[in-house]
Each structure stands twice: as C-alpha cells, then as structure tokens.
Amino acid sequence: MKDKETIRQGLKDNPRLKRWLDYLIMNQRDARPRWYIRLLAPLYQHRGFGSKIYHSVRMDTPPYRDFSLGKQSVIESFCCINNAVGDIVIGDYTRIGIHNTIIGPVTIGSHVNLAQGITVTALNHNFEDTSLRIDEQGISTQPVVIGNDVWIGANAVILPGVTIGNHVVVAAGAVVTKDVPDNTLVGGVPAKLIKQI
Ligand SMILES: CC(C)(COP(=O)(O)OP(=O)(O)OC[C@H]1O[C@@H](n2cnc3c(N)ncnc32)[C@H](O)[C@@H]1OP(=O)(O)O)[C@@H](O)C(=O)NCCC(=O)NCCS
C-alpha cells in the first residue's frame, strides 16, 4: 500500500480530485472533519493500550494526517486536537490536561504532564503582504517537539518551531518562543531560563 506522503503528492498533481476529497472529508465552513469521518477516527488512528480520550475532546483529526496516542496516555476534557496541517504524535503515560489546544505538527514524548489551559501550536498565519488580507495569505508550519519527562504549567503557550528537551519544567503562564535545553526550568513572557534542575 502507498504511504500517506505518496498519496499526498499524487493529490497535489490532481487538484480537482484533491478539492473533491477535501469536500467529502472536511466541513468547509467549520474547517473540521465531517461527522461520519469523526465517527471512523478510532479505526484509522493509533490509540495505545489503556489510553483514554474524554468525550468532550474536540478531535479535528482527518485521516490524511497521523494522530497517535501512546499507552496509558490521557487527553482530558475540553481539549482540542487538530492535525489538519501536521501530524500529532503523543507518547506513553502522558497527560494532556483539561482545556489544552494542540495544533500539529507536534510530537510529545512519554511521561509528559501538560497542566490546564495550555496551547501548543505549530501553525502561524502569514501576514507579510500588506496588499492582501491575512486570511488570504495562507498559513505556515514549523514542528514543535516536546521531549520526555516534561511538566508544563497552566496556561503556558508553546509556539511554532520550539523544541523542549527532557526533564524540563515550564512555569505557569510562560510563552515559550525558543528551544529549551534538557534539565531546566523556564518561565515568563517570553520564557527565559529560571534555573538548572
Ligand atoms: C515554576 C514553579 C514550579 C515554581 O518552581 P520553584 O523551583 O519552586 O521556583 P520558585 O518559586 O523558587 O521561583 C524561582 C523564580 O522563578 C519565578 N517564578 C516562579 N514561577 C513563575 C512563573 N509561573 N512565571 C514567571 N516566573 C516564575 C519566581 O518569582 C522566582 O523568581 P526570583 O528568583 O526572581 O524571585 C511554579 O511557580 C509554577 O509555575 N508551577 C506551575 C503550577 C501549575 O501550573 N499547576 C497546575 C497543576 S498540574
């Protein structure tokens, strides 16, 4: 069977088919998968043994991108998980806390604890061209990577292109704009090193 990248390339070469498939899969106004696609999601996604996604989670996870949740990992109530523009891969024993928003491409390791109200986003809207509205300029993505054994405090924001190392604490309310090395505590807006752990 062809892998997803080959299929994606094939669709790029056939824009009419791509538009038609996109119409069948995505609600164009809401920019989220149609109800019948959402029902099928557990069949085309990897969800590890003992993992749990609460009913109120908004899973905007169309089949043309990967979504994977490791064993014993949990996505708590009122989260929004969106992989429409990039894969989302979450490791084992990881907790995505209440009211988090994750927009791919994002990779999160194992034994990671995201507190409440966090946004992890790999997506920016383009805005450089002043002759066009921002919503006419498309988007760009830079992957976000969060290592293993990380605790991110409430209401933090992790921005596109950031890599967070292993055994890291991000203080509550931080806005993380740059990479974070292993064994550190960072905090503030923009986030700066508070101390080595
Ligand atoms: C970072 C945190 C863990 C404290 O760690 P700590 O090692 O005890 O740090 P301290 O309290 O000694 O503070 C060290 C410095 O960081 C600062 N600091 C602490 N928390 C901060 C935050 N959220 N934002 C910015 N600076 C912070 C302190 O003011 C202090 O600065 P100073 O040295 O200039 O006085 C804690 O403040 C925090 O943010 N916890 C998150 C709690 C949470 O989100 N819980 C949700 C349940 S999972």
Short mmCIF file of N, CA, C and O and ligand atoms in Angstrom, two decimals, residues 113 115-116 151-154 169 171-173 185 187-188 194-195, ligand 1:
data_model
loop_
_atom_site.label_atom_id
_atom_site.label_comp_id
_atom_site.label_asym_id
_atom_site.label_seq_id
_atom_site.Cartn_x
_atom_site.Cartn_y
_atom_site.Cartn_z
N ASN A 113 3.49 15.84 31.36
CA ASN A 113 2.29 16.29 32.05
C ASN A 113 2.00 17.74 31.63
O ASN A 113 2.73 18.65 32.00
N ALA A 115 -0.45 20.74 32.13
CA ALA A 115 -1.49 21.17 33.09
C ALA A 115 -2.72 21.67 32.32
O ALA A 115 -3.07 21.12 31.28
N GLN A 116 -3.34 22.73 32.78
CA GLN A 116 -4.62 23.15 32.20
C GLN A 116 -4.43 24.40 31.32
O GLN A 116 -3.59 25.24 31.59
N TRP A 151 7.07 18.73 32.49
CA TRP A 151 5.86 19.26 33.14
C TRP A 151 5.67 20.69 32.67
O TRP A 151 6.56 21.53 32.86
N ILE A 152 4.52 20.97 32.08
CA ILE A 152 4.22 22.32 31.59
C ILE A 152 3.09 22.89 32.43
O ILE A 152 2.01 22.28 32.54
N GLY A 153 3.33 24.05 33.05
CA GLY A 153 2.37 24.65 33.97
C GLY A 153 1.18 25.28 33.25
O GLY A 153 1.19 25.49 32.02
N ALA A 154 0.17 25.59 34.03
CA ALA A 154 -1.11 26.06 33.49
C ALA A 154 -0.95 27.29 32.61
O ALA A 154 -0.15 28.18 32.89
N VAL A 169 10.82 21.76 33.17
CA VAL A 169 9.61 22.36 33.74
C VAL A 169 9.40 23.71 33.06
O VAL A 169 10.33 24.52 32.98
N ALA A 171 7.16 27.00 33.59
CA ALA A 171 6.34 27.60 34.65
C ALA A 171 4.98 28.05 34.10
O ALA A 171 4.83 28.29 32.90
N ALA A 172 4.03 28.17 35.00
CA ALA A 172 2.68 28.59 34.61
C ALA A 172 2.74 29.93 33.87
O ALA A 172 3.51 30.82 34.23
N GLY A 173 1.95 30.06 32.83
CA GLY A 173 1.81 31.32 32.11
C GLY A 173 2.96 31.67 31.18
O GLY A 173 2.94 32.74 30.58
N LEU A 185 14.42 24.73 34.14
CA LEU A 185 13.10 25.32 34.45
C LEU A 185 13.08 26.67 33.76
O LEU A 185 13.97 27.49 33.97
N GLY A 187 10.52 30.12 32.45
CA GLY A 187 9.25 30.78 32.73
C GLY A 187 9.27 32.21 32.26
O GLY A 187 10.32 32.75 31.89
N GLY A 188 8.11 32.83 32.25
CA GLY A 188 7.98 34.23 31.87
C GLY A 188 7.56 34.41 30.42
O GLY A 188 7.36 33.46 29.68
N ILE A 194 15.01 30.02 34.25
CA ILE A 194 14.90 30.40 35.66
C ILE A 194 15.98 29.68 36.46
O ILE A 194 16.68 30.27 37.26
N LYS A 195 16.12 28.38 36.19
CA LYS A 195 17.24 27.65 36.83
C LYS A 195 17.50 26.31 36.15
O LYS A 195 16.64 25.77 35.46
C1 LIG B 1 7.80 27.22 38.42
C2 LIG B 1 7.15 26.66 39.69
C3 LIG B 1 7.02 25.15 39.57
C4 LIG B 1 7.98 27.03 40.91
O1 LIG B 1 9.22 26.39 40.87
P1 LIG B 1 10.30 26.65 42.06
O2 LIG B 1 11.52 25.91 41.72
O3 LIG B 1 9.63 26.41 43.36
O4 LIG B 1 10.58 28.19 41.81
P2 LIG B 1 10.50 29.39 42.85
O5 LIG B 1 9.10 29.54 43.37
O6 LIG B 1 11.62 29.23 43.84
O7 LIG B 1 10.79 30.63 41.91
C5 LIG B 1 12.04 30.81 41.30
C6 LIG B 1 11.94 32.11 40.49
O8 LIG B 1 11.03 31.88 39.42
C7 LIG B 1 9.97 32.84 39.46
N1 LIG B 1 8.75 32.16 39.03
C8 LIG B 1 8.09 31.15 39.63
N2 LIG B 1 7.01 30.81 38.93
C9 LIG B 1 6.97 31.63 37.87
C10 LIG B 1 6.07 31.78 36.79
N3 LIG B 1 5.00 30.98 36.67
N4 LIG B 1 6.34 32.71 35.86
C11 LIG B 1 7.42 33.50 35.96
N5 LIG B 1 8.33 33.41 36.97
C12 LIG B 1 8.08 32.49 37.92
C13 LIG B 1 9.90 33.28 40.90
O9 LIG B 1 9.31 34.54 41.02
C14 LIG B 1 11.35 33.28 41.29
O10 LIG B 1 11.95 34.44 40.79
P3 LIG B 1 13.07 35.23 41.68
O11 LIG B 1 14.20 34.24 41.83
O12 LIG B 1 13.40 36.41 40.83
O13 LIG B 1 12.39 35.55 42.95
C15 LIG B 1 5.75 27.30 39.92
O14 LIG B 1 5.88 28.69 40.16
C16 LIG B 1 4.79 27.10 38.77
O15 LIG B 1 4.72 27.88 37.81
N6 LIG B 1 4.03 25.99 38.87
C17 LIG B 1 3.04 25.62 37.90
C18 LIG B 1 1.77 25.19 38.68
C19 LIG B 1 0.71 24.69 37.78
O16 LIG B 1 0.55 25.12 36.65
N7 LIG B 1 -0.04 23.72 38.27
C20 LIG B 1 -1.11 23.11 37.51
C21 LIG B 1 -1.37 21.72 38.02
S1 LIG B 1 -0.52 20.50 37.03
#
